Coordinates of C-alpha atoms in Angstrom, one line a residue:
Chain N
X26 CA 0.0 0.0 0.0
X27 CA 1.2 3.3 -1.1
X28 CA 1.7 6.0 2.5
X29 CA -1.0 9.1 2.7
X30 CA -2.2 11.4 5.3
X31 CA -5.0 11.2 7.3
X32 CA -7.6 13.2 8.8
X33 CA -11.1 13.2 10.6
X34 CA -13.5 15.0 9.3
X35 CA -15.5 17.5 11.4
X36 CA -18.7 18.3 8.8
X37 CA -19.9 17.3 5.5
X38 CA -19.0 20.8 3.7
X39 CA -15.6 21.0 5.8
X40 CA -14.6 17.2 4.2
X41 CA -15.7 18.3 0.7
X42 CA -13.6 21.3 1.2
X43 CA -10.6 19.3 1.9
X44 CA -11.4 16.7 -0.3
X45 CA -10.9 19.7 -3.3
X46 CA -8.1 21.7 -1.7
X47 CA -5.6 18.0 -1.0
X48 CA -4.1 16.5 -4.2
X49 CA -5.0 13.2 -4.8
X50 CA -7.6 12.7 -1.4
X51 CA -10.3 10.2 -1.0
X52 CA -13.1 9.9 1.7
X53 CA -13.4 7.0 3.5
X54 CA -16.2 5.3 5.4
X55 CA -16.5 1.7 5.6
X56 CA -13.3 1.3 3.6
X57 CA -14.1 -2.4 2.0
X58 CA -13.6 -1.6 -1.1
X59 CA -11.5 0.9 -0.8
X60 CA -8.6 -0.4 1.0
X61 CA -9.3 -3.6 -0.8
X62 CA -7.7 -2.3 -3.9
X63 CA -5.5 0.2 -1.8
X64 CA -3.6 -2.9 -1.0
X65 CA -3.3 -3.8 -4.5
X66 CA -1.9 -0.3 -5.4
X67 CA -5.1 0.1 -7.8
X68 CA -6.2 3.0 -5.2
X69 CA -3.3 5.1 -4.7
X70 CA -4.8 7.9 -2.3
X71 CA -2.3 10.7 -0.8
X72 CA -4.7 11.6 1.5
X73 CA -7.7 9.9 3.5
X74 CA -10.2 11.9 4.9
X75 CA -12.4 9.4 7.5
X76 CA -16.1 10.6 7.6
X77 CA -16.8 8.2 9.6
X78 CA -17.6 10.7 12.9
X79 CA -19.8 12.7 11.0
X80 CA -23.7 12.1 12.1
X81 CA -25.2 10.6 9.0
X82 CA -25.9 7.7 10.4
X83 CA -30.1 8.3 10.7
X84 CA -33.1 7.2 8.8
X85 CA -35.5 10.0 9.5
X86 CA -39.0 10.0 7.7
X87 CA -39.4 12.8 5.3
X88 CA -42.3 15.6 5.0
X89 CA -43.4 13.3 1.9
X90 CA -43.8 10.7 3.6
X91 CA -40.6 9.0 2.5
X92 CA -37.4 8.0 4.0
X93 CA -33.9 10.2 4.6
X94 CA -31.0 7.5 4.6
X95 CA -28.0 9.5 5.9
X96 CA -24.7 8.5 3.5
X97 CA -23.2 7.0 6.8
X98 CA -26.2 4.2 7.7
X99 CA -24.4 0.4 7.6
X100 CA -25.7 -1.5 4.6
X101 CA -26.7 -4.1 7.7
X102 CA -28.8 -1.4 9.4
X103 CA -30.6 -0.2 6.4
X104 CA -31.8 -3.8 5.4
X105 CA -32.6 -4.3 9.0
X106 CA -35.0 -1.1 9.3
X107 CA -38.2 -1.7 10.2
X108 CA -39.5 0.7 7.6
X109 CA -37.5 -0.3 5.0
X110 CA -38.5 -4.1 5.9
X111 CA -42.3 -2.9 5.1
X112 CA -42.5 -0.3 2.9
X113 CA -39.5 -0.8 0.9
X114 CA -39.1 -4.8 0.5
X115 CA -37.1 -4.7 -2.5
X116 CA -33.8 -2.9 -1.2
X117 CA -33.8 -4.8 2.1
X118 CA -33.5 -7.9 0.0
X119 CA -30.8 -6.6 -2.0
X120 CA -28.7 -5.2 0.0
X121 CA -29.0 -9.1 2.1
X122 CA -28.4 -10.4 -1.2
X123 CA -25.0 -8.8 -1.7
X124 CA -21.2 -9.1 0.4
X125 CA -21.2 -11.1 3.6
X126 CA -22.3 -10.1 7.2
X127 CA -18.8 -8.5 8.3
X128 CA -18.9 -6.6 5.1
X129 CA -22.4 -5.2 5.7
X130 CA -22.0 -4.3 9.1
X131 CA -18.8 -2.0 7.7
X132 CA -20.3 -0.6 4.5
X133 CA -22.2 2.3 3.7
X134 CA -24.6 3.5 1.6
X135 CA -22.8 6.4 0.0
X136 CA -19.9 4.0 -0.5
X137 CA -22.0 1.1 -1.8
X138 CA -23.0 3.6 -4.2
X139 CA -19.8 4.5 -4.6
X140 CA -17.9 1.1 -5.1
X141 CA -15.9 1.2 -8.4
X142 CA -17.4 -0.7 -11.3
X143 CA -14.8 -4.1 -12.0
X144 CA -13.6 -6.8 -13.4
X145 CA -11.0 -9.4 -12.9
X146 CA -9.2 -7.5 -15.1
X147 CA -9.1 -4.4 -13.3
X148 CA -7.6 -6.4 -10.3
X149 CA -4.7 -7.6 -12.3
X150 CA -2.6 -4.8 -12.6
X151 CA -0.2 -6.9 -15.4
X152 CA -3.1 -6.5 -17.8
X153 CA -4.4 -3.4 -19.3
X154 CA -7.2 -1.5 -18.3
X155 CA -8.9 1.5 -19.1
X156 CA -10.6 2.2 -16.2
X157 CA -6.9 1.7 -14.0
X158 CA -4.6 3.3 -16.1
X159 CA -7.1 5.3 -18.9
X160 CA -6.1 4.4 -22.3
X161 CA -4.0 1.4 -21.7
X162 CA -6.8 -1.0 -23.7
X163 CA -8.8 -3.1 -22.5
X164 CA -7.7 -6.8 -21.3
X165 CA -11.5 -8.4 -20.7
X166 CA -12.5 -7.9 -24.8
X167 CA -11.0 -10.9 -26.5
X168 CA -10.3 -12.3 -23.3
X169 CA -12.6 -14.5 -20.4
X170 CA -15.8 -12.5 -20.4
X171 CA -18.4 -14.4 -18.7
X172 CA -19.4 -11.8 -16.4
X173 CA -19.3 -8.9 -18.0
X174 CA -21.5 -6.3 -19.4
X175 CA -24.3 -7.0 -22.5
X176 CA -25.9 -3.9 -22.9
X177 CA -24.2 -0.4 -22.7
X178 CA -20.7 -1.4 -23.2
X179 CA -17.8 0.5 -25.4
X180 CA -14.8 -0.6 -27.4
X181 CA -13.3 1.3 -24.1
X182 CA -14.8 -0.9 -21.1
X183 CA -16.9 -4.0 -20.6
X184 CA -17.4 -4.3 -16.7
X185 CA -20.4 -4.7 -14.9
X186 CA -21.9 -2.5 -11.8
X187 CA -21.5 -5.1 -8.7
X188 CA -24.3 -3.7 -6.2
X189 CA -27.1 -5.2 -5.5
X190 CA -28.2 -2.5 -3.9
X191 CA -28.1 0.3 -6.4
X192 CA -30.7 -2.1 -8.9
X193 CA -32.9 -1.4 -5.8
X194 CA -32.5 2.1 -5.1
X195 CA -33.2 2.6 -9.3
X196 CA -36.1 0.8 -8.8
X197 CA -37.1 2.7 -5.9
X198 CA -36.0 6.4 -7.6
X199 CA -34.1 7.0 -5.3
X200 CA -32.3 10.6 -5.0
X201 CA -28.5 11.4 -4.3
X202 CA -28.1 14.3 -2.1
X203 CA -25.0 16.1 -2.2
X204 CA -22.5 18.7 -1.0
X205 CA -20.1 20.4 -2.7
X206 CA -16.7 22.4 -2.1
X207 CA -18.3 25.7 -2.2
X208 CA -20.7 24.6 0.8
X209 CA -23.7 24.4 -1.7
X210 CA -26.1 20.8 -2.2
X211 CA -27.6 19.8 -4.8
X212 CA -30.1 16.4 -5.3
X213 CA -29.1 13.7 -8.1
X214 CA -31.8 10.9 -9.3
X215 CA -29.9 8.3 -9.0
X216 CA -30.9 7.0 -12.7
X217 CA -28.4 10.1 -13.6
X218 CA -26.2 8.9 -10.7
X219 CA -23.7 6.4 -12.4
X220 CA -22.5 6.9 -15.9
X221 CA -21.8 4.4 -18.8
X222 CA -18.4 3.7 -19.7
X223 CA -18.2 5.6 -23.4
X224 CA -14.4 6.3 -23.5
X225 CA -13.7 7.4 -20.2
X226 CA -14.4 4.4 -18.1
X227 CA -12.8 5.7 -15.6
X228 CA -15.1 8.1 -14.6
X229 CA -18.1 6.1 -13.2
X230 CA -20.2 8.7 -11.5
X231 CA -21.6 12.0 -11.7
X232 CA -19.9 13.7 -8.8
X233 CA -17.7 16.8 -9.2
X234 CA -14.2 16.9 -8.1
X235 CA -14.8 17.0 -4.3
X236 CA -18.1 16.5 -3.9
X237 CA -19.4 15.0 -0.8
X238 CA -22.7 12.3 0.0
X239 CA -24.7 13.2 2.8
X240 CA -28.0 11.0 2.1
X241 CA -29.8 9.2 -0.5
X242 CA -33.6 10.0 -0.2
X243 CA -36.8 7.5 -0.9
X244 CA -39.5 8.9 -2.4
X245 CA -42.8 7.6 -0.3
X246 CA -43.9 3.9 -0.7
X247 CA -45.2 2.4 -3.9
X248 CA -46.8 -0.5 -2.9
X249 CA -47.2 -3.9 -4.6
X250 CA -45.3 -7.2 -4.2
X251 CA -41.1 -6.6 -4.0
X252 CA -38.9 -9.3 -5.1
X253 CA -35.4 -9.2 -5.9
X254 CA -33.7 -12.5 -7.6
X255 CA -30.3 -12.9 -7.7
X256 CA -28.4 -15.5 -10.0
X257 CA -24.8 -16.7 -8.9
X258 CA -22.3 -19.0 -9.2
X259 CA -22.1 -20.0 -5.2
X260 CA -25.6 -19.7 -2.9
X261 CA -24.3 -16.7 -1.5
X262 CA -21.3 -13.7 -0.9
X263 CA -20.5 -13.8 -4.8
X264 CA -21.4 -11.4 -7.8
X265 CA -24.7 -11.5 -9.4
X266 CA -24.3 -13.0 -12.9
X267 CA -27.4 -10.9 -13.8
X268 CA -30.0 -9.8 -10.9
X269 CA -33.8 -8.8 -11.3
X270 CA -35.4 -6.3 -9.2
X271 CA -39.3 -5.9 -9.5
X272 CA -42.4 -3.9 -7.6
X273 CA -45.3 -5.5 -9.2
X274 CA -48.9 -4.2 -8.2
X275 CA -52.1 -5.8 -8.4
X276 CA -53.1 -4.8 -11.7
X277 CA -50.0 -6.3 -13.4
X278 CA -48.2 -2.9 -14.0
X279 CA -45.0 -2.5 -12.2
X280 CA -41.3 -1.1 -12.5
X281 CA -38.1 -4.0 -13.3
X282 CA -34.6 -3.1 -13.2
X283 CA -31.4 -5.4 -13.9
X284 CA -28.4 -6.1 -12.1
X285 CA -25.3 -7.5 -13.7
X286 CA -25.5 -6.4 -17.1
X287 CA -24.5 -3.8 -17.8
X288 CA -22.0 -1.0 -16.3
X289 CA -24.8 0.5 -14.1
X290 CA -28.1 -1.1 -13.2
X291 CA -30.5 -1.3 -16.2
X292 CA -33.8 0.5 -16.6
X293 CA -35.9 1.1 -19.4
X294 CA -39.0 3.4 -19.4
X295 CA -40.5 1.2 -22.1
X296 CA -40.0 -1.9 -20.6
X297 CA -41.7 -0.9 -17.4
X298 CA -44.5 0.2 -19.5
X299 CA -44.7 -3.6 -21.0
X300 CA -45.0 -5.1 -17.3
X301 CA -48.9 -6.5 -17.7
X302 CA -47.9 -8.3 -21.2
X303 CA -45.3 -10.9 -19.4
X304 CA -41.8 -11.5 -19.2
X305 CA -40.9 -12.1 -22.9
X306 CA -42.1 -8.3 -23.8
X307 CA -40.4 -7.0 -21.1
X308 CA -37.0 -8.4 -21.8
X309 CA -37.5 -7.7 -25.7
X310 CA -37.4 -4.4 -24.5
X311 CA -34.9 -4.4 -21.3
X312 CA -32.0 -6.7 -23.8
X313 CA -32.9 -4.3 -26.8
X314 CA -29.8 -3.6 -28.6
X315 CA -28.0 -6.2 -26.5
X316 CA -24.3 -7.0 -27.7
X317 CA -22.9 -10.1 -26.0
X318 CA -20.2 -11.9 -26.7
X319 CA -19.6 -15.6 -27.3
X320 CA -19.1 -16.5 -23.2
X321 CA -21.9 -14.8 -22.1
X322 CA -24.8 -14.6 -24.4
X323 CA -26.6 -16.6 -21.9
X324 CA -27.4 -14.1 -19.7
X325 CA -29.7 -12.9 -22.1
X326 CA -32.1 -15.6 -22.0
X327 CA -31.3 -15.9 -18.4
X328 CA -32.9 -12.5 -17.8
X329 CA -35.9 -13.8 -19.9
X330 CA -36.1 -16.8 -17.4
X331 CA -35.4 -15.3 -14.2
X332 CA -38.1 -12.4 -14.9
X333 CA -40.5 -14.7 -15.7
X334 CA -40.1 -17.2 -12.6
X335 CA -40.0 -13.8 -10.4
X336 CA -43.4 -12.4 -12.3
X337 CA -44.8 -15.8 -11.4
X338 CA -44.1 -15.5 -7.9
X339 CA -45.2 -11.9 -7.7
X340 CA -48.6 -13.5 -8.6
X341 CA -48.3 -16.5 -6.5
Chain X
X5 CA 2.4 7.8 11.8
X6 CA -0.6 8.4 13.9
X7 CA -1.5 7.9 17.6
X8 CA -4.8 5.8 18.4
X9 CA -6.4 4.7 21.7
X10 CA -9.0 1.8 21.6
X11 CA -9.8 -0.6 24.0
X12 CA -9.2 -4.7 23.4
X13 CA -10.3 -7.3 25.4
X14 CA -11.2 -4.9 28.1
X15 CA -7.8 -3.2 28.7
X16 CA -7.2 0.6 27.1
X17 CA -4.5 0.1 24.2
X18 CA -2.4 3.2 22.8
X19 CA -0.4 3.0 19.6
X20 CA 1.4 4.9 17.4
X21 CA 1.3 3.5 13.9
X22 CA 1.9 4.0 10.2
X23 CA -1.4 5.1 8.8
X24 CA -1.6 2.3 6.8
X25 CA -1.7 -0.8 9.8
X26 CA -5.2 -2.5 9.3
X27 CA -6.5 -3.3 12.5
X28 CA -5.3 -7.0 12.3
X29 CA -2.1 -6.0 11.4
X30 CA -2.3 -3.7 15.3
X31 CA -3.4 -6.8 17.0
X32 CA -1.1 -9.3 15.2
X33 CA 2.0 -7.8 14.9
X34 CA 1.8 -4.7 17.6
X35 CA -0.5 -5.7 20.4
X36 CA 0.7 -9.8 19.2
X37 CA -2.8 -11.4 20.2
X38 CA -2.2 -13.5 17.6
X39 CA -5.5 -15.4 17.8
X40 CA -6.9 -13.4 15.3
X41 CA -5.7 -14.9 11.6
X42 CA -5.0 -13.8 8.2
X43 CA -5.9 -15.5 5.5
X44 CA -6.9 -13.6 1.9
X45 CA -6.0 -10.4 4.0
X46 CA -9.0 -9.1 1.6
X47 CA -12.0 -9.7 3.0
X48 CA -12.8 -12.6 1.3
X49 CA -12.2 -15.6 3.9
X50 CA -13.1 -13.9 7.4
X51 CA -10.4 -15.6 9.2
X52 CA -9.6 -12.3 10.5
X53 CA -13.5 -11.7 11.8
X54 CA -13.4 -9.7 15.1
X55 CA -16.0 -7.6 16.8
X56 CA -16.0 -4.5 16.9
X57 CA -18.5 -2.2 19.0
X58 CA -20.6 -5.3 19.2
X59 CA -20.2 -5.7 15.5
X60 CA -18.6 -8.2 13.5
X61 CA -16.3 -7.2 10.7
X62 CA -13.2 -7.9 8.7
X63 CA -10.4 -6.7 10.9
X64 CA -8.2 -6.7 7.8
X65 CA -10.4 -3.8 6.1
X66 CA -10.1 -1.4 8.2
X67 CA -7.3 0.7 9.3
X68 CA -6.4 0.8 13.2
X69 CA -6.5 4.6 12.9
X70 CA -10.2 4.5 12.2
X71 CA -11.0 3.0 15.7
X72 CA -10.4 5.8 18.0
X73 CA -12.4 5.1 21.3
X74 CA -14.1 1.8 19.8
X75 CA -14.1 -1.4 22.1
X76 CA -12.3 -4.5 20.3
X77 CA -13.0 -7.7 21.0
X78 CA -10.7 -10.1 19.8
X79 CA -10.8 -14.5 20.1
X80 CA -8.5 -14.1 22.8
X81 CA -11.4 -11.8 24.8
X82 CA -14.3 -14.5 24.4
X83 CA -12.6 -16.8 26.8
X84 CA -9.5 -19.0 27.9
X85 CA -8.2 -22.3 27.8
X86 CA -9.5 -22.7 31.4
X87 CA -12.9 -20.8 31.0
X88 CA -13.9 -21.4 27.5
X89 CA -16.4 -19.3 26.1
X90 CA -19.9 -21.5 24.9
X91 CA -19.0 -21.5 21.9
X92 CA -15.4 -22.3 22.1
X93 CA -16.5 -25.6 24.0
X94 CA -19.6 -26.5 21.6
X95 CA -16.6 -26.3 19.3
X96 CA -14.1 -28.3 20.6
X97 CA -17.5 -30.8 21.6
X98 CA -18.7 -30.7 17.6
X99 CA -15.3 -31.2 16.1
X100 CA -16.1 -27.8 14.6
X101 CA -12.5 -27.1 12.8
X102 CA -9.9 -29.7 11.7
X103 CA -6.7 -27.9 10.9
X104 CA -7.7 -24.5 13.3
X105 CA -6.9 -21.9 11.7
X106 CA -10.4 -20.4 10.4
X107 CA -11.3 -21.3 14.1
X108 CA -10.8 -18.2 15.3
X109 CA -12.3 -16.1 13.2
X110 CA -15.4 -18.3 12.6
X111 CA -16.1 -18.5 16.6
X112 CA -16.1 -14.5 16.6
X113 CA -18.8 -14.6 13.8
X114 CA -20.5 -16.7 15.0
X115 CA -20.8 -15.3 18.5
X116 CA -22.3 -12.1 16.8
X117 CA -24.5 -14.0 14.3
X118 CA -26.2 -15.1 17.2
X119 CA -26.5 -11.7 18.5
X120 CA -27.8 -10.6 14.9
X121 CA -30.6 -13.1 14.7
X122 CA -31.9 -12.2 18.2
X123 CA -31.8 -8.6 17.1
X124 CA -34.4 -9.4 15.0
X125 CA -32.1 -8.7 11.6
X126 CA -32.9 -10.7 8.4
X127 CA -31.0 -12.3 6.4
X128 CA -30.9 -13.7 2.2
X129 CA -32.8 -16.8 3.5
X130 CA -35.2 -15.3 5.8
X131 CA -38.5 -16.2 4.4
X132 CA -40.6 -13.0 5.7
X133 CA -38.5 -9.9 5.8
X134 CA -40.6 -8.7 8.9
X135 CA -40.9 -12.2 11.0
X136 CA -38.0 -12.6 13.9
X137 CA -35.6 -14.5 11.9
X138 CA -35.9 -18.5 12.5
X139 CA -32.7 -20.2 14.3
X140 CA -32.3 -23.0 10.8
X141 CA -29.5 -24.6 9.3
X142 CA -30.2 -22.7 6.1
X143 CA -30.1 -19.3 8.4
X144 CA -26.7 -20.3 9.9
X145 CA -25.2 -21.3 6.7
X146 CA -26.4 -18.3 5.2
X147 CA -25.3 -16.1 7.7
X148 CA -21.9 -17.6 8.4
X149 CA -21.1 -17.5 4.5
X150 CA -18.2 -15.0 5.2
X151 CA -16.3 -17.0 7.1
X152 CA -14.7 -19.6 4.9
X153 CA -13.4 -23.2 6.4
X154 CA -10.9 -24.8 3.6
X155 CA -10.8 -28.7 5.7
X156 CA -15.1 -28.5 5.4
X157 CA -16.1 -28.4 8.7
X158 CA -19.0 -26.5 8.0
X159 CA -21.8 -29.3 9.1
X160 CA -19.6 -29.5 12.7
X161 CA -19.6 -25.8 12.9
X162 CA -23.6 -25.6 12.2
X163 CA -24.2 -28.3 15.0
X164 CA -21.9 -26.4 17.1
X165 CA -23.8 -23.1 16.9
X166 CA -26.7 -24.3 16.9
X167 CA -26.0 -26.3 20.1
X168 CA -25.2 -22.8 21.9
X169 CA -28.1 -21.2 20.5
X170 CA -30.1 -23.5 22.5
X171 CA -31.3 -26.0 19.2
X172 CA -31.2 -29.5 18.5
X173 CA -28.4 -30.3 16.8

């Protein structure tokens, strides 16, 4: 691990601050994924600032009638709360769907968010990759690509977005608050939160230089029947090979958003709209313009398969 | 380097230390309670789980500076060769391990899994999200999927928990 500084940070605006004014700072809350690839020199922070004292830790209920998740509240908290267990079904069982218990008691939901995108490729720092070292090429096309991205890809970057709980909080339309440097907040929809890779993969979010996570905010409840269905290799603590998130009401119409397909979670307005006419219209439009390659073409009629067994359920 | 003061096993511990010493790396090669183990050093296996504020984690994630004031329980805190804790002995009882050295790490997750399920928090295999979570071999399994055992004790270490939790094994 390269050295850095270190500091604690006494207020959202005060960490942003520093986060702009020290060359080459991160934040750092839970730290499991950060230090993970500190210690393989793939982070090379000069500076930590640790926002971990910082009181945004609280779920509050908003005048809307929604919920406030500070940027600080343990991905093992959130999952647990007894509001999110009712009203919000579909990111409790994400966010129990993804890492292990030790890793959700430590991670956040600003730096779930904030997890880098990957691939084995990006771990091994003898191959080339765009998103490590930008415009080095790209190891994973042409090479073992069974878990990586089908829709949204570029000649630049083929990884796929690991949360589980990010499918949710899309699903959910979720908002990003933020601040910034200059002291000023601003709110993100999270749909706009995480970027495609286009040819700079390396940028994977759309937060200025700086800019700090304070809370992610829940618009009030929706309703309907929540499911989210994870495919994996093992039964549990790996990567989604493609997840499905749905909220499916009584009258068949609902919202469905994708997991491991794509460098962010996929949603499509028009497949949403196809919700009461079954799983096969849904994923015609979810997989539209779909461009796998040879090793893993079969998550596309995975997705068909696992929709369909979860729109099954949802009426079950 | 950096000064810290946390508190491990009880006693008030002050270090100074480069920046860049996880917590297991404080305990291993600075405080030496050694029960604690590396393994992946990544998160990956748990053989490094200790608990922290009543919490389980990855002591090999974190960095030691980050724990200022927290209260560190380590292997060598749950009990002793002479006064083993419950779980140590339903263990040692279950044949719960074979070569030892996820041992550790498995008994301190498993010590707070117990605490997690009687907090009322769910888990994957929970059936209803809002239910008090159910004390199964599917719950265990799920729960203690962090904590990885390469000689396959797992069935030993399910008996063995469930044992202490007060089920049949």
């Amino acid at each position: 691990m390269k050295s850095f500084t270190y500091e604690r940070a006494h207020s959202p605006a005060a960490a942003a601050a520093a986060a702009a004014r020290t060359q080459g700072a991160k934040f750092i809350a839970g730290g499991t994924n950060l230090l993970d690839l500190m210690k393989l020199e793939i982070e090379t922070p000069a500076h930590l600032i640790d926002v971990n004292g910082l009181a945004l830790d609280k779920i509050e209920t908003t005048a809307e009638g929604g919920l406030r998740i500070g940027a600080l509240v343990r991905n093992t908290d959130l999952a647990a709360d007894a509001r999110v267990r009712r009203d919000y079904g579909l990111l409790s069982r994400a966010l129990l769907a993804g890492a292990s218990g030790q890793l959700r008691n430590k991670a956040t939901t600003a730096g779930n968010l904030l997890q880098r995108t990957r691939c084995p490729y990006f771990y091994d720092t003898n191959q080339p990759c765009n998103k490590r070292q930008p415009g080095s090429g790209c190891a994973a096309i042409g090479g073992f690509s069974r878990q990586h991205a089908v829709l949204g890809a570029s000649e630049a970057c083929i990884a796929t977005h690991p949360s589980d709980m990010a499918v949710a909080m899309i699903a959910l339309d979720a908002t990003v608050e933020t601040v910034r440097p200059d002291g000023t907040t601003r709110s993100i929809p999270i749909a706009a939160f995480h970027r495609l890779p286009g040819d700079t993969p390396q940028v994977e979010t759309a937060l200025s230089p700086g800019e700090f996570i304070t809370a992610v905010t829940l618009p009030k409840p929706v309703g309907g029947t929540h499911i989210y269905h994870k495919v994996r290799d093992r039964a549990s603590y790996a990567f989604a090979l493609i997840s499905v998130g749905v909220i499916v009401q009584r009258d068949g119409t609902g919202r469905v958003v994708l997991g491991g397909v794509a460098h962010k979670p996929w949603r499509v307005a028009g497949a949403d709209a196809e919700m009461p006419r079954g799983a096969k219209a849904v994923t015609e439009r979810l997989l539209s313009g779909a461009k796998p390659t040879r090793e893993n073409a079969f998550k596309l009629p995975l997705v068909e398969r696992t929709l369909g067994a979860v729109l099954r359920q949802a009426r079950s | 380097m950096s000064k810290v003061t946390f508190s491990v096993n009880g006693a008030s511990r002050e270090l100074e230390l480069d920046t860049r010493t996880t917590l297991l790396d404080a305990l291993r090669e600075h405080l030496h309670l050694t029960g604690t183990k590396k393994g992946c050093d990544h998160g990956q296996c748990g053989a490094c789980t200790v608990i922290v504020e009543g919490r389980r984690i990855n002591s090999c994630l974190t960095l030691a500076v980050m724990h200022q004031g927290d209260s560190i329980t380590t292997i060598e805190g749950l009990g002793t060769p002479a006064n083993l804790h419950p779980m140590q002995a339903a263990f040692v009882k279950h044949d719960g391990f074979q070569c030892g050295y996820c041992t550790p790490g498995q008994i301190c997750s498993a010590v707070a899994v117990l605490g997690e399920i009687k907090a009322g928090i769910p888990s994957h295999v929970s059936a209803d999200l809002t239910a008090q979570p159910e004390l199964t071999a599917a719950e265990l399994r799920e729960r203690m999927s962090g904590n990885i055992c390469r000689c396959g004790a797992y069935s030993n270490i399910v008996d063995a928990i469930t044992e202490v939790a007060g089920g049949k094994a």
